[in-house]
């Protein structure tokens, strides 16, 4: 493709995508609120607040694909969540509708279903059970993507990312971990398949301890290769086993279920 936009490009996953997706497009357009440093050979850097409708419109114009990572990535006050993840998402899809309907990979989250017990096995059709205002905002994003697909034909992969870090950080992540290699391979598939639609995809590696069933998205041809099990001994040796009634043991969303509602300071 000619131009691939990555929002949230200064963040954890955005930096990985910036380093590893250059081959996918003639130009990477990288955007964030935060500093993006110096542009590389095939890079365009755009400082943009997702809440700024006109700026997002200009950001999306001329892009053939979007990896949408930008937004608040943890629980916060409603104001912060609403601005970045609700208003920002709407601005992005309105811009996409006006500028050629580029295909989108949307970084949703396991916190859309975080209140399911870890004993549950989930497929793409289960009712959502968000565990936080953050999780609710990701449910909104999935609903918005679905509506823009049904009404306007914009294709989106709604990826309920588990825990995408270099290594699993705790015992819960033995189930939720998504390796960087597997994430990059997923992005490549999403933009390679002739028809995408608007699937829900659980973003986790090939973990023995998985809770999630991706069979509804089998046509995508994404076959994650890494397995968090390789880190179990290391985690056992370095971390104490959490109490059996700890949120990190009971719920798929782990500690997010224990988050209070964050009230804005007046
Ligand atoms: P991050 O917090 O490191 O990166 C998010 C980026 O978005 C930041 O660079 C931030 O400056 C930018 N941003 C925030 N508000 C913005 C606004 N109003 N306008 C423009 N940019 C804004 O998060 P990370 O870990 O890289 O995650 C990327 C995406 O993936 C997020 O949407 C997150 O919710 C989602 N995700 C990540 C998971 C993970 O394990 N890393 C798990 C599940 C979902
Ligand atoms: C998320 O949605 C967060 O963005 C990330 O920082 C992790 O907390 C991840 O979920 C997780 O559940 O491990």
mmCIF file of C-alpha atoms and ligand atoms in Angstrom:
data_model
loop_
_atom_site.group_PDB
_atom_site.id
_atom_site.type_symbol
_atom_site.label_atom_id
_atom_site.label_comp_id
_atom_site.label_asym_id
_atom_site.label_seq_id
_atom_site.Cartn_x
_atom_site.Cartn_y
_atom_site.Cartn_z
ATOM 1 C CA UNK A 1 0.000 0.000 0.000
ATOM 2 C CA UNK A 2 1.050 3.599 -0.392
ATOM 3 C CA UNK A 3 0.516 5.029 3.064
ATOM 4 C CA UNK A 4 -0.142 3.257 6.388
ATOM 5 C CA UNK A 5 -1.159 5.400 9.360
ATOM 6 C CA UNK A 6 -0.168 4.297 12.847
ATOM 7 C CA UNK A 7 -1.820 6.225 15.676
ATOM 8 C CA UNK A 8 -0.324 6.026 19.162
ATOM 9 C CA UNK A 9 3.033 5.610 17.428
ATOM 10 C CA UNK A 10 5.026 6.955 20.399
ATOM 11 C CA UNK A 11 3.559 4.334 22.759
ATOM 12 C CA UNK A 12 4.720 0.844 23.663
ATOM 13 C CA UNK A 13 3.076 -1.016 20.780
ATOM 14 C CA UNK A 14 3.345 1.967 18.452
ATOM 15 C CA UNK A 15 7.137 1.932 18.799
ATOM 16 C CA UNK A 16 7.207 -1.766 17.947
ATOM 17 C CA UNK A 17 5.003 -1.177 14.901
ATOM 18 C CA UNK A 18 7.097 1.774 13.811
ATOM 19 C CA UNK A 19 10.227 -0.379 13.910
ATOM 20 C CA UNK A 20 8.684 -3.401 12.204
ATOM 21 C CA UNK A 21 5.982 -2.340 9.735
ATOM 22 C CA UNK A 22 8.049 -0.219 7.357
ATOM 23 C CA UNK A 23 7.883 -2.952 4.708
ATOM 24 C CA UNK A 24 4.106 -2.735 4.508
ATOM 25 C CA UNK A 25 3.828 0.655 2.841
ATOM 26 C CA UNK A 26 5.769 3.174 0.783
ATOM 27 C CA UNK A 27 5.222 5.615 3.637
ATOM 28 C CA UNK A 28 4.425 5.177 7.329
ATOM 29 C CA UNK A 29 2.477 8.122 8.700
ATOM 30 C CA UNK A 30 3.168 8.092 12.433
ATOM 31 C CA UNK A 31 1.012 10.062 14.791
ATOM 32 C CA UNK A 32 0.767 10.741 18.516
ATOM 33 C CA UNK A 33 0.248 13.472 21.065
ATOM 34 C CA UNK A 34 3.686 12.696 22.417
ATOM 35 C CA UNK A 35 7.043 13.400 20.804
ATOM 36 C CA UNK A 36 7.906 11.048 17.930
ATOM 37 C CA UNK A 37 11.543 12.029 17.552
ATOM 38 C CA UNK A 38 13.122 12.310 14.119
ATOM 39 C CA UNK A 39 11.508 10.987 10.925
ATOM 40 C CA UNK A 40 13.157 8.002 9.257
ATOM 41 C CA UNK A 41 13.489 7.593 5.470
ATOM 42 C CA UNK A 42 9.913 6.488 4.706
ATOM 43 C CA UNK A 43 8.245 8.177 7.664
ATOM 44 C CA UNK A 44 5.916 11.151 8.069
ATOM 45 C CA UNK A 45 5.464 12.403 11.636
ATOM 46 C CA UNK A 46 2.221 14.121 12.629
ATOM 47 C CA UNK A 47 1.560 15.467 16.106
ATOM 48 C CA UNK A 48 -2.171 15.171 16.558
ATOM 49 C CA UNK A 49 -4.637 14.988 19.416
ATOM 50 C CA UNK A 50 -7.315 12.461 18.509
ATOM 51 C CA UNK A 51 -9.891 14.770 20.094
ATOM 52 C CA UNK A 52 -9.217 17.414 17.412
ATOM 53 C CA UNK A 53 -11.706 16.552 14.663
ATOM 54 C CA UNK A 54 -10.173 18.746 11.958
ATOM 55 C CA UNK A 55 -6.668 17.524 12.734
ATOM 56 C CA UNK A 56 -7.774 13.878 12.613
ATOM 57 C CA UNK A 57 -9.515 14.513 9.295
ATOM 58 C CA UNK A 58 -6.253 15.812 7.831
ATOM 59 C CA UNK A 59 -4.326 12.972 9.469
ATOM 60 C CA UNK A 60 -6.399 10.255 7.795
ATOM 61 C CA UNK A 61 -6.572 11.855 4.343
ATOM 62 C CA UNK A 62 -4.379 9.973 1.890
ATOM 63 C CA UNK A 63 -3.992 6.833 4.024
ATOM 64 C CA UNK A 64 -4.780 3.361 2.646
ATOM 65 C CA UNK A 65 -4.687 1.560 5.988
ATOM 66 C CA UNK A 66 -4.747 2.462 9.687
ATOM 67 C CA UNK A 67 -3.336 0.704 12.743
ATOM 68 C CA UNK A 68 -5.253 2.482 15.476
ATOM 69 C CA UNK A 69 -3.302 2.208 18.722
ATOM 70 C CA UNK A 70 -3.721 5.753 20.037
ATOM 71 C CA UNK A 71 -5.753 6.495 23.132
ATOM 72 C CA UNK A 72 -5.783 5.946 26.884
ATOM 73 C CA UNK A 73 -4.515 2.416 27.500
ATOM 74 C CA UNK A 74 -5.366 2.067 31.205
ATOM 75 C CA UNK A 75 -8.223 2.951 33.556
ATOM 76 C CA UNK A 76 -8.631 6.682 34.174
ATOM 77 C CA UNK A 77 -11.239 9.362 34.817
ATOM 78 C CA UNK A 78 -14.236 9.351 32.510
ATOM 79 C CA UNK A 79 -13.092 12.657 31.006
ATOM 80 C CA UNK A 80 -9.764 11.210 29.916
ATOM 81 C CA UNK A 81 -11.314 7.985 28.641
ATOM 82 C CA UNK A 82 -14.125 9.792 26.846
ATOM 83 C CA UNK A 83 -11.858 12.291 25.112
ATOM 84 C CA UNK A 84 -9.223 9.852 23.869
ATOM 85 C CA UNK A 85 -11.202 6.643 23.321
ATOM 86 C CA UNK A 86 -14.749 7.788 22.532
ATOM 87 C CA UNK A 87 -14.374 11.179 20.823
ATOM 88 C CA UNK A 88 -11.050 10.134 19.326
ATOM 89 C CA UNK A 89 -12.503 6.935 17.898
ATOM 90 C CA UNK A 90 -15.479 8.762 16.369
ATOM 91 C CA UNK A 91 -13.194 11.368 14.824
ATOM 92 C CA UNK A 92 -11.057 8.630 13.277
ATOM 93 C CA UNK A 93 -14.017 6.780 11.745
ATOM 94 C CA UNK A 94 -15.637 9.947 10.442
ATOM 95 C CA UNK A 95 -12.351 10.846 8.780
ATOM 96 C CA UNK A 96 -12.068 7.319 7.364
ATOM 97 C CA UNK A 97 -15.602 7.549 5.953
ATOM 98 C CA UNK A 98 -14.756 10.809 4.205
ATOM 99 C CA UNK A 99 -11.379 9.704 2.886
ATOM 100 C CA UNK A 100 -11.714 6.448 0.972
ATOM 101 C CA UNK A 101 -12.673 4.004 3.751
ATOM 102 C CA UNK A 102 -9.214 2.638 4.553
ATOM 103 C CA UNK A 103 -9.034 -0.742 6.297
ATOM 104 C CA UNK A 104 -8.424 -0.413 10.040
ATOM 105 C CA UNK A 105 -6.883 -2.544 12.752
ATOM 106 C CA UNK A 106 -8.441 -1.373 16.001
ATOM 107 C CA UNK A 107 -6.589 -2.087 19.238
ATOM 108 C CA UNK A 108 -9.469 -3.231 21.407
ATOM 109 C CA UNK A 109 -8.731 -5.023 24.651
ATOM 110 C CA UNK A 110 -9.378 -8.080 26.775
ATOM 111 C CA UNK A 111 -10.934 -5.622 29.232
ATOM 112 C CA UNK A 112 -14.100 -5.724 27.080
ATOM 113 C CA UNK A 113 -14.635 -9.183 28.589
ATOM 114 C CA UNK A 114 -12.590 -8.776 31.764
ATOM 115 C CA UNK A 115 -15.314 -9.784 34.235
ATOM 116 C CA UNK A 116 -15.540 -13.327 32.889
ATOM 117 C CA UNK A 117 -14.024 -15.804 35.316
ATOM 118 C CA UNK A 118 -10.776 -17.393 34.254
ATOM 119 C CA UNK A 119 -12.645 -20.727 34.135
ATOM 120 C CA UNK A 120 -14.725 -19.480 31.165
ATOM 121 C CA UNK A 121 -13.791 -20.224 27.561
ATOM 122 C CA UNK A 122 -14.819 -17.391 25.247
ATOM 123 C CA UNK A 123 -15.407 -17.108 21.533
ATOM 124 C CA UNK A 124 -16.086 -14.005 19.439
ATOM 125 C CA UNK A 125 -19.846 -14.140 20.083
ATOM 126 C CA UNK A 126 -19.940 -13.881 23.860
ATOM 127 C CA UNK A 127 -21.708 -10.974 25.509
ATOM 128 C CA UNK A 128 -19.273 -8.290 26.611
ATOM 129 C CA UNK A 129 -18.452 -7.949 30.322
ATOM 130 C CA UNK A 130 -16.172 -4.898 30.589
ATOM 131 C CA UNK A 131 -14.232 -4.495 33.806
ATOM 132 C CA UNK A 132 -13.585 -0.721 33.823
ATOM 133 C CA UNK A 133 -14.540 2.533 32.109
ATOM 134 C CA UNK A 134 -11.537 1.788 29.918
ATOM 135 C CA UNK A 135 -13.103 -1.571 29.006
ATOM 136 C CA UNK A 136 -16.434 0.130 28.310
ATOM 137 C CA UNK A 137 -14.690 2.547 25.948
ATOM 138 C CA UNK A 138 -13.207 -0.403 24.060
ATOM 139 C CA UNK A 139 -16.693 -1.930 23.775
ATOM 140 C CA UNK A 140 -17.813 1.401 22.305
ATOM 141 C CA UNK A 141 -14.964 1.212 19.810
ATOM 142 C CA UNK A 142 -15.986 -2.278 18.702
ATOM 143 C CA UNK A 143 -19.618 -1.159 18.336
ATOM 144 C CA UNK A 144 -18.589 1.914 16.358
ATOM 145 C CA UNK A 145 -16.407 -0.164 14.029
ATOM 146 C CA UNK A 146 -19.304 -2.590 13.495
ATOM 147 C CA UNK A 147 -21.693 0.237 12.658
ATOM 148 C CA UNK A 148 -19.258 1.807 10.178
ATOM 149 C CA UNK A 149 -18.860 -1.609 8.554
ATOM 150 C CA UNK A 150 -22.597 -2.265 8.269
ATOM 151 C CA UNK A 151 -23.469 1.266 7.140
ATOM 152 C CA UNK A 152 -20.437 2.266 5.073
ATOM 153 C CA UNK A 153 -18.456 -0.920 4.391
ATOM 154 C CA UNK A 154 -15.344 0.132 6.314
ATOM 155 C CA UNK A 155 -13.479 -3.038 7.270
ATOM 156 C CA UNK A 156 -11.988 -3.303 10.759
ATOM 157 C CA UNK A 157 -10.199 -6.031 12.655
ATOM 158 C CA UNK A 158 -11.287 -5.493 16.262
ATOM 159 C CA UNK A 159 -8.381 -7.089 18.102
ATOM 160 C CA UNK A 160 -9.037 -7.778 21.779
ATOM 161 C CA UNK A 161 -5.386 -7.614 22.696
ATOM 162 C CA UNK A 162 -4.478 -9.633 25.774
ATOM 163 C CA UNK A 163 -1.105 -8.548 27.196
ATOM 164 C CA UNK A 164 1.339 -7.508 24.489
ATOM 165 C CA UNK A 165 4.753 -7.142 26.079
ATOM 166 C CA UNK A 166 8.210 -8.633 25.437
ATOM 167 C CA UNK A 167 7.477 -11.393 27.992
ATOM 168 C CA UNK A 168 4.552 -12.371 30.240
ATOM 169 C CA UNK A 169 4.883 -10.379 33.472
ATOM 170 C CA UNK A 170 2.797 -12.523 35.826
ATOM 171 C CA UNK A 171 0.858 -15.778 36.017
ATOM 172 C CA UNK A 172 -2.292 -14.290 34.466
ATOM 173 C CA UNK A 173 -0.308 -13.429 31.369
ATOM 174 C CA UNK A 174 0.437 -17.126 30.838
ATOM 175 C CA UNK A 175 -3.060 -17.005 29.342
ATOM 176 C CA UNK A 176 -3.234 -13.464 27.936
ATOM 177 C CA UNK A 177 0.258 -12.904 26.532
ATOM 178 C CA UNK A 178 0.670 -11.780 22.909
ATOM 179 C CA UNK A 179 4.247 -11.733 21.684
ATOM 180 C CA UNK A 180 5.443 -8.876 19.510
ATOM 181 C CA UNK A 181 6.195 -11.338 16.684
ATOM 182 C CA UNK A 182 2.659 -12.692 16.776
ATOM 183 C CA UNK A 183 1.170 -9.186 16.915
ATOM 184 C CA UNK A 184 3.158 -8.082 13.879
ATOM 185 C CA UNK A 185 2.158 -11.258 12.016
ATOM 186 C CA UNK A 186 -1.485 -10.506 12.828
ATOM 187 C CA UNK A 187 -1.234 -6.966 11.462
ATOM 188 C CA UNK A 188 0.355 -8.311 8.273
ATOM 189 C CA UNK A 189 -2.519 -10.785 7.795
ATOM 190 C CA UNK A 190 -5.186 -8.151 8.477
ATOM 191 C CA UNK A 191 -3.896 -5.975 5.643
ATOM 192 C CA UNK A 192 -3.104 -8.873 3.282
ATOM 193 C CA UNK A 193 -6.394 -10.765 3.098
ATOM 194 C CA UNK A 194 -8.656 -9.816 0.185
ATOM 195 C CA UNK A 195 -11.786 -9.594 2.347
ATOM 196 C CA UNK A 196 -11.665 -8.795 6.060
ATOM 197 C CA UNK A 197 -15.151 -7.796 7.197
ATOM 198 C CA UNK A 198 -15.319 -6.709 10.819
ATOM 199 C CA UNK A 199 -14.248 -9.652 12.959
ATOM 200 C CA UNK A 200 -13.542 -9.793 16.675
ATOM 201 C CA UNK A 201 -10.118 -11.411 17.108
ATOM 202 C CA UNK A 202 -8.572 -12.353 20.439
ATOM 203 C CA UNK A 203 -5.008 -11.077 20.409
ATOM 204 C CA UNK A 204 -3.070 -13.743 22.244
ATOM 205 C CA UNK A 205 -0.211 -16.031 21.311
ATOM 206 C CA UNK A 206 -0.484 -19.804 20.981
ATOM 207 C CA UNK A 207 -0.608 -20.157 24.767
ATOM 208 C CA UNK A 208 -1.318 -23.573 26.313
ATOM 209 C CA UNK A 209 -3.255 -21.757 29.042
ATOM 210 C CA UNK A 210 -5.462 -19.736 26.682
ATOM 211 C CA UNK A 211 -9.074 -18.821 27.538
ATOM 212 C CA UNK A 212 -9.985 -17.696 24.018
ATOM 213 C CA UNK A 213 -11.255 -19.374 20.883
ATOM 214 C CA UNK A 214 -10.423 -17.645 17.599
ATOM 215 C CA UNK A 215 -12.017 -20.235 15.312
ATOM 216 C CA UNK A 216 -14.504 -17.666 13.944
ATOM 217 C CA UNK A 217 -11.521 -15.772 12.501
ATOM 218 C CA UNK A 218 -9.779 -18.860 11.081
ATOM 219 C CA UNK A 219 -10.123 -17.540 7.496
ATOM 220 C CA UNK A 220 -7.694 -14.783 8.354
ATOM 221 C CA UNK A 221 -4.943 -17.379 8.311
ATOM 222 C CA UNK A 222 -3.231 -15.959 11.395
ATOM 223 C CA UNK A 223 -1.416 -18.728 13.251
ATOM 224 C CA UNK A 224 0.361 -17.333 16.321
ATOM 225 C CA UNK A 225 3.546 -19.242 17.101
ATOM 226 C CA UNK A 226 4.775 -18.207 20.536
ATOM 227 C CA UNK A 227 3.615 -19.812 23.773
ATOM 228 C CA UNK A 228 3.727 -18.151 27.202
ATOM 229 C CA UNK A 229 4.245 -21.594 28.747
ATOM 230 C CA UNK A 230 7.945 -21.178 27.979
ATOM 231 C CA UNK A 231 8.032 -18.570 30.782
ATOM 232 C CA UNK A 232 6.132 -20.512 33.461
ATOM 233 C CA UNK A 233 9.193 -21.802 35.321
ATOM 234 C CA UNK A 234 10.771 -18.360 35.311
ATOM 235 C CA UNK A 235 7.553 -16.801 36.702
ATOM 236 C CA UNK A 236 7.193 -19.545 39.327
ATOM 237 C CA UNK A 237 10.759 -18.916 40.446
ATOM 238 C CA UNK A 238 10.553 -15.141 40.621
ATOM 239 C CA UNK A 239 6.963 -14.337 41.676
ATOM 240 C CA UNK A 240 4.977 -15.531 44.644
ATOM 241 C CA UNK A 241 1.758 -17.311 43.694
ATOM 242 C CA UNK A 242 -1.157 -14.889 44.191
ATOM 243 C CA UNK A 243 -3.928 -15.761 46.675
ATOM 244 C CA UNK A 244 -6.689 -17.874 45.171
ATOM 245 C CA UNK A 245 -9.231 -15.089 45.725
ATOM 246 C CA UNK A 246 -7.074 -12.344 44.144
ATOM 247 C CA UNK A 247 -8.619 -10.549 41.128
ATOM 248 C CA UNK A 248 -5.612 -11.633 39.077
ATOM 249 C CA UNK A 249 -6.593 -15.263 39.680
ATOM 250 C CA UNK A 250 -10.391 -14.959 39.528
ATOM 251 C CA UNK A 251 -11.055 -12.754 36.519
ATOM 252 C CA UNK A 252 -9.776 -12.629 32.951
ATOM 253 C CA UNK A 253 -9.276 -8.876 33.272
ATOM 254 C CA UNK A 254 -7.258 -9.348 36.449
ATOM 255 C CA UNK A 255 -6.566 -6.221 38.488
ATOM 256 C CA UNK A 256 -8.713 -4.007 36.253
ATOM 257 C CA UNK A 257 -11.754 -5.539 37.999
ATOM 258 C CA UNK A 258 -10.464 -4.061 41.263
ATOM 259 C CA UNK A 259 -10.092 -0.535 39.871
ATOM 260 C CA UNK A 260 -12.338 2.056 41.523
ATOM 261 C CA UNK A 261 -14.150 4.635 39.423
ATOM 262 C CA UNK A 262 -11.568 7.389 39.083
ATOM 263 C CA UNK A 263 -13.158 10.703 39.942
ATOM 264 C CA UNK A 264 -11.846 13.879 38.354
ATOM 265 C CA UNK A 265 -10.249 16.334 40.774
ATOM 266 C CA UNK A 266 -12.517 19.351 41.149
HETATM 267 P P1 LIG B 1 0.516 3.240 25.302
HETATM 268 O O1 LIG B 1 -0.209 3.950 26.397
HETATM 269 O O2 LIG B 1 1.948 2.940 25.472
HETATM 270 O O3 LIG B 1 0.315 4.033 23.927
HETATM 271 C C1 LIG B 1 -0.825 4.776 23.622
HETATM 272 C C2 LIG B 1 -0.399 6.029 22.899
HETATM 273 O O4 LIG B 1 -1.572 6.784 22.586
HETATM 274 C C3 LIG B 1 0.519 6.928 23.727
HETATM 275 O O5 LIG B 1 1.735 7.161 23.043
HETATM 276 C C4 LIG B 1 -0.275 8.198 23.926
HETATM 277 O O6 LIG B 1 0.517 9.381 23.896
HETATM 278 C C5 LIG B 1 -1.254 8.144 22.764
HETATM 279 N N1 LIG B 1 -2.459 8.925 23.056
HETATM 280 C C6 LIG B 1 -3.179 8.906 24.196
HETATM 281 N N2 LIG B 1 -4.181 9.796 24.110
HETATM 282 C C7 LIG B 1 -4.092 10.374 22.893
HETATM 283 C C8 LIG B 1 -4.837 11.378 22.233
HETATM 284 N N3 LIG B 1 -5.898 11.966 22.803
HETATM 285 N N4 LIG B 1 -4.461 11.739 20.995
HETATM 286 C C9 LIG B 1 -3.389 11.143 20.404
HETATM 287 N N5 LIG B 1 -2.636 10.204 20.981
HETATM 288 C C10 LIG B 1 -2.989 9.809 22.218
HETATM 289 O O7 LIG B 1 -0.316 1.884 25.054
HETATM 290 P P2 LIG B 1 0.138 0.557 24.309
HETATM 291 O O8 LIG B 1 0.452 -0.472 25.327
HETATM 292 O O9 LIG B 1 1.119 0.853 23.258
HETATM 293 O O10 LIG B 1 -1.244 0.130 23.648
HETATM 294 C C11 LIG B 1 -1.613 0.588 22.354
HETATM 295 C C12 LIG B 1 -3.107 0.336 22.172
HETATM 296 O O11 LIG B 1 -3.384 -1.036 22.367
HETATM 297 C C13 LIG B 1 -3.970 1.110 23.175
HETATM 298 O O12 LIG B 1 -5.138 1.544 22.502
HETATM 299 C C14 LIG B 1 -4.334 0.070 24.212
HETATM 300 O O13 LIG B 1 -5.585 0.341 24.811
HETATM 301 C C15 LIG B 1 -4.381 -1.197 23.364
HETATM 302 N N6 LIG B 1 -4.068 -2.386 24.147
HETATM 303 C C16 LIG B 1 -2.778 -2.648 24.548
HETATM 304 C C17 LIG B 1 -2.495 -3.779 25.265
HETATM 305 C C18 LIG B 1 -1.085 -4.148 25.643
HETATM 306 O O14 LIG B 1 -0.905 -5.223 26.212
HETATM 307 N N7 LIG B 1 -0.077 -3.324 25.363
HETATM 308 C C19 LIG B 1 -3.561 -4.714 25.674
HETATM 309 C C20 LIG B 1 -4.867 -4.345 25.209
HETATM 310 C C21 LIG B 1 -5.101 -3.229 24.455
HETATM 311 C C1 LIG B 2 -4.659 -3.497 28.428
HETATM 312 O O1 LIG B 2 -5.694 -3.213 27.833
HETATM 313 C C2 LIG B 2 -3.624 -2.469 28.709
HETATM 314 O O2 LIG B 2 -3.572 -1.486 27.705
HETATM 315 C C3 LIG B 2 -2.246 -3.079 28.926
HETATM 316 O O3 LIG B 2 -1.382 -2.098 29.482
HETATM 317 C C4 LIG B 2 -2.304 -4.291 29.835
HETATM 318 O O4 LIG B 2 -2.729 -3.897 31.105
HETATM 319 C C5 LIG B 2 -3.271 -5.309 29.261
HETATM 320 O O5 LIG B 2 -4.537 -4.733 28.959
HETATM 321 C C6 LIG B 2 -3.502 -6.520 30.172
HETATM 322 O O6 LIG B 2 -4.662 -6.841 30.441
HETATM 323 O O7 LIG B 2 -2.522 -7.151 30.567
#
